[in-house]
Short mmCIF file of C-alpha atoms in Angstrom, two decimals:
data_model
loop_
_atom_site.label_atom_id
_atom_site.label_comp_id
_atom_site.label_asym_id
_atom_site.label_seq_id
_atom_site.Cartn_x
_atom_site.Cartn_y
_atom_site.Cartn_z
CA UNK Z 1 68.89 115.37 96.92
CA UNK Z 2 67.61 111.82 97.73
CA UNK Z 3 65.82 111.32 100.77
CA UNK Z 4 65.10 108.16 102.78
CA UNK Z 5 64.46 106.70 105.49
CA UNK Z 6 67.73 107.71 107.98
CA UNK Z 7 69.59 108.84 105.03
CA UNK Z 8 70.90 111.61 102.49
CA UNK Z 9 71.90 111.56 99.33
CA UNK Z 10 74.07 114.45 97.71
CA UNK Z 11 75.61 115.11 94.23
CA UNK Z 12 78.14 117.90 94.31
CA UNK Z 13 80.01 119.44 91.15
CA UNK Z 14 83.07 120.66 92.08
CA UNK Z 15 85.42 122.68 89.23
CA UNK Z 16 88.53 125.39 89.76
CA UNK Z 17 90.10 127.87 87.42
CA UNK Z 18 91.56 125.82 84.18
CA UNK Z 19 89.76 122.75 85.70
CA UNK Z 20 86.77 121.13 84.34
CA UNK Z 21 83.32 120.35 86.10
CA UNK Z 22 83.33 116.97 87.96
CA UNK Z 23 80.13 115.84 89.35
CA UNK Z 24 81.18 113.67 92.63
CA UNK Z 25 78.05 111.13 93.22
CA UNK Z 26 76.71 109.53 96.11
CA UNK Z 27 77.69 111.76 99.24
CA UNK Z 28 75.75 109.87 102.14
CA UNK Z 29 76.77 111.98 104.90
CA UNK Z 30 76.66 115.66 104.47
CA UNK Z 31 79.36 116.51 107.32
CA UNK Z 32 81.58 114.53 105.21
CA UNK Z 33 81.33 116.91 102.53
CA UNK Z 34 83.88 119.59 102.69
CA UNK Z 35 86.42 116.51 103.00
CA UNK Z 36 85.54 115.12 99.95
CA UNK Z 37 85.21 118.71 98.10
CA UNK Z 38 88.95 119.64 99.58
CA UNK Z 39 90.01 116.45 97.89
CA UNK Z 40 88.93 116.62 94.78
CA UNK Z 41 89.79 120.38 94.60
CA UNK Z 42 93.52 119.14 95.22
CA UNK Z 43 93.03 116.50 92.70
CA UNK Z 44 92.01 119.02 90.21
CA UNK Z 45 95.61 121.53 91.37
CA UNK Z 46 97.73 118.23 91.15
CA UNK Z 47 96.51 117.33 87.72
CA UNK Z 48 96.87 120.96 86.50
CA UNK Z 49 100.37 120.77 87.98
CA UNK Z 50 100.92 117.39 85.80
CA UNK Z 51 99.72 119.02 82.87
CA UNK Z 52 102.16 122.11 83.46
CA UNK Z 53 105.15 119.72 83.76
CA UNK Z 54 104.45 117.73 81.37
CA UNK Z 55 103.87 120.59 78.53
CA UNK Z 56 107.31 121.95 79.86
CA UNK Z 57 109.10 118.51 79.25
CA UNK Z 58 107.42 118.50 75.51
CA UNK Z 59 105.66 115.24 76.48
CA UNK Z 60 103.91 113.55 73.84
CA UNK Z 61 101.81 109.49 73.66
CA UNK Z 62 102.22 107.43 71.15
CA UNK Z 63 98.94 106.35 70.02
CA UNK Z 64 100.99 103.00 68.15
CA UNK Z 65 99.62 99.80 70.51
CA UNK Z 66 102.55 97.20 70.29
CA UNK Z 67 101.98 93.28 71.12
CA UNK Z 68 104.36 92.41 73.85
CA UNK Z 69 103.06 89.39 73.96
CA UNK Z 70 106.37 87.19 73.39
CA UNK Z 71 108.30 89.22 75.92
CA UNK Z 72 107.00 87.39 78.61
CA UNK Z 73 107.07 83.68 76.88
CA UNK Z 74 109.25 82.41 80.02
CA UNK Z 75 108.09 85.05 82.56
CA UNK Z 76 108.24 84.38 85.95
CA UNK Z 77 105.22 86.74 86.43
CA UNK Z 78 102.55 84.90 87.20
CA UNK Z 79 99.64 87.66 86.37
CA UNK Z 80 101.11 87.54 83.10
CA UNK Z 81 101.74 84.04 82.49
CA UNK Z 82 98.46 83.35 83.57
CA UNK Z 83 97.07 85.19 81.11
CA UNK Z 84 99.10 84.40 78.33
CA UNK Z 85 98.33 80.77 79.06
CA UNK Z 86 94.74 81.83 78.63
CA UNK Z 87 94.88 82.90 75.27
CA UNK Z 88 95.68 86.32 76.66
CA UNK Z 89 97.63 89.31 75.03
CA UNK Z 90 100.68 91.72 76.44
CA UNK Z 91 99.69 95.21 74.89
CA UNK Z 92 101.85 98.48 75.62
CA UNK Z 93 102.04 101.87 74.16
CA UNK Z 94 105.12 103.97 74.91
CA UNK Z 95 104.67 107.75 76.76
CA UNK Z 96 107.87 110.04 75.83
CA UNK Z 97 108.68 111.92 78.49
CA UNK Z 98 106.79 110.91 80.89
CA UNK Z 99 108.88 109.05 83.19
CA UNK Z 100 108.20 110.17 86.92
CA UNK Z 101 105.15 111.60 86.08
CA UNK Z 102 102.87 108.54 86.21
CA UNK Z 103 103.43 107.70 89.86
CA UNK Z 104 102.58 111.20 90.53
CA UNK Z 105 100.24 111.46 93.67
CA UNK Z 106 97.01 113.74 92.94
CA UNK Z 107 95.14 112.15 95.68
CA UNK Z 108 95.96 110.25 98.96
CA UNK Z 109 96.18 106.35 97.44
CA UNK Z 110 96.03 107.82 94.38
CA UNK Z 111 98.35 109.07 91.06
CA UNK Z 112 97.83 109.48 87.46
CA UNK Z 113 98.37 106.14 86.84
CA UNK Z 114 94.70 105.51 88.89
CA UNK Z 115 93.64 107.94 86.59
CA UNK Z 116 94.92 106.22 83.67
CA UNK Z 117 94.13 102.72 85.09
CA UNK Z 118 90.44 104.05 85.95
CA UNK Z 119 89.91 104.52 82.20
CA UNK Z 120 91.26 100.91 81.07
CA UNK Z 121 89.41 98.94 83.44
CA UNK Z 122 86.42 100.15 81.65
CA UNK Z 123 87.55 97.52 78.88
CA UNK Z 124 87.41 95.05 81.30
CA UNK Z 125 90.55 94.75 82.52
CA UNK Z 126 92.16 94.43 86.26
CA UNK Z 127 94.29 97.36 85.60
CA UNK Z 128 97.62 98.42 84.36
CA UNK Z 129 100.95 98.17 84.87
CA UNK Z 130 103.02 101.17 84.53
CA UNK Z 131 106.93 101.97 84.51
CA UNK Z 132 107.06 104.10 87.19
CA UNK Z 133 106.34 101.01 89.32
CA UNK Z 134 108.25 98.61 91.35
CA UNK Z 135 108.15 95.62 88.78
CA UNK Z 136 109.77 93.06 91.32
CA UNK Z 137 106.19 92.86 93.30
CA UNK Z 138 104.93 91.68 89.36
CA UNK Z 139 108.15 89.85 88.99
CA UNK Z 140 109.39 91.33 85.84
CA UNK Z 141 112.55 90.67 85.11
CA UNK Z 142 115.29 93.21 84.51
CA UNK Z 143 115.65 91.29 80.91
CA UNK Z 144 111.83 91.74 79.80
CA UNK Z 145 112.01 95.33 81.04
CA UNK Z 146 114.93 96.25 78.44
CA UNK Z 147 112.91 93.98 76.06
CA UNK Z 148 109.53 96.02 76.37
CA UNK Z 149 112.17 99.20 76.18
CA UNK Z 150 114.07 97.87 73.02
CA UNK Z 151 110.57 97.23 71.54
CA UNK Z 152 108.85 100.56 71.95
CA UNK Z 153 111.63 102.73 71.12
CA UNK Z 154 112.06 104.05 74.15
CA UNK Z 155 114.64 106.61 75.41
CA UNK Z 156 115.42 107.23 79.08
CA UNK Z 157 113.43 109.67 80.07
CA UNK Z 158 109.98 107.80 78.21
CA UNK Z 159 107.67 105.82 80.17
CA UNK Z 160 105.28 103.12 79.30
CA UNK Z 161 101.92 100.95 80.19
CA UNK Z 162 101.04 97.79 79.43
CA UNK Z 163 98.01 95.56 80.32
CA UNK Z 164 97.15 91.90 80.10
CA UNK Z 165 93.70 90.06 78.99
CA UNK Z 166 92.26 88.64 75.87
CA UNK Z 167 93.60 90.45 73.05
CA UNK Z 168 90.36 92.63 72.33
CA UNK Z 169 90.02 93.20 75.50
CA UNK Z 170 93.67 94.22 75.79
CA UNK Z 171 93.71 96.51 72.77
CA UNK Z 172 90.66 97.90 73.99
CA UNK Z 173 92.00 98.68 76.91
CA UNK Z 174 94.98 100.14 76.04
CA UNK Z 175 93.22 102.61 73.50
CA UNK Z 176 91.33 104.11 76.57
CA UNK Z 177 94.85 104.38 78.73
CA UNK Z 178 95.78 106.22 75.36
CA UNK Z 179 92.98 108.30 75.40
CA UNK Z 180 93.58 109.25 79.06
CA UNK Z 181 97.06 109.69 78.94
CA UNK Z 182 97.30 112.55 76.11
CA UNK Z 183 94.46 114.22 78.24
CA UNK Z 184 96.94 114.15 80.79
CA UNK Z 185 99.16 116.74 79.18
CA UNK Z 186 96.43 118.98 77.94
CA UNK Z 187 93.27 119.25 79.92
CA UNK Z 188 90.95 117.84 82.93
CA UNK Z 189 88.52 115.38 81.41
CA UNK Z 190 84.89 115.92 82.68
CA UNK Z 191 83.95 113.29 84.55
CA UNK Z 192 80.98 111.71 86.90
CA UNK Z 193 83.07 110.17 90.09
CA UNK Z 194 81.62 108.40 92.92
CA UNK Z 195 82.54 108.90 96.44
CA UNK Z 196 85.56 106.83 96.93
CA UNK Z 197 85.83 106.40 100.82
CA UNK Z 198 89.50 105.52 100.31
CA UNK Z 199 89.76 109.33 99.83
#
């Protein structure tokens, strides 16, 4: 504990049976702490409950990262044309059977693709942009979707995620949504979180 003046400073770890240990950082108010313990307990069932499903459904991630770069060459996106016009990259990697799953809630504002998106950004990227999402508030057409689709191989019941940036940055990017993904189906990755108030 970190004491100053008018204020408190926690760090909590919080783990459940076939969880893992997260260490939550930065509790400031100690009557806020059951809230925040309750919520990432729940996190830690809903993930669990993901990983369940998912093993059931025989889910697997590709690890292949596929340029989707020319998809979008007369997109009316403009996050992605942007981008592109920048010198940037379309990357995507294809998730078999995971379609549904990724706009799973495990938190209040908060689903696996958060989880997956927390773990790109670390690349440097905004975020990602995942099938289980309303594409008409990106304004991707109905054409590139069956285009990104066609190109990945996928069937109907497969998902995918694709990001935007400089090319390295991109391909970093998506390696780590890989990385995150397949932990999806298997385990809770260990992790140091920081309060998120949003919670």
């Amino acid at each position: 504990v970190q004491r100053g003046i008018g204020s408190i400073r926690q760090d909590v770890n919080v783990s459940i049976s076939g969880g893992s240990r997260i260490e939550i950082k930065g509790l400031q108010e100690l009557s806020d702490m059951d809230k925040f313990i309750e919520n990432e307990v729940i996190r830690q069932q809903k993930l669990l409950e993901i990983s369940k499903l998912l093993d059931s459904r025989n889910a697997g991630v590709d690890s292949e990262k596929t340029d989707l770069t020319d998809v979008f060459s007369s997109t009316e996106s403009k996050m992605i044309s942007a981008s592109i016009t920048a010198s940037g990259s379309v990357i995507g990697f294809k998730l078999r059977h995971f379609k549904g799953v990724i706009g799973m809630e495990v938190n209040p504002g908060r689903r696996l693709g958060t989880e997956i998106s927390d773990y790109a950004k670390m690349a440097g990227v905004k975020g990602i942009i995942h099938s289980d999402e309303d594409m008409s508030k990106y304004k991707i057409s109905a054409s590139e979707l069956d285009a990104i689709r066609d190109k990945l191989g996928m069937d109907k019941e497969d998902a995918f995620i694709i990001v935007t940036g400089k090319k390295e940055v991109a391909s970093k990017a998506i390696g780590l949504a890989i990385e995150r993904a397949k932990l999806a189906i298997s385990t809770i990755p260990p992790e140091t979180r920081a309060v998120d108030n949003r919670e």
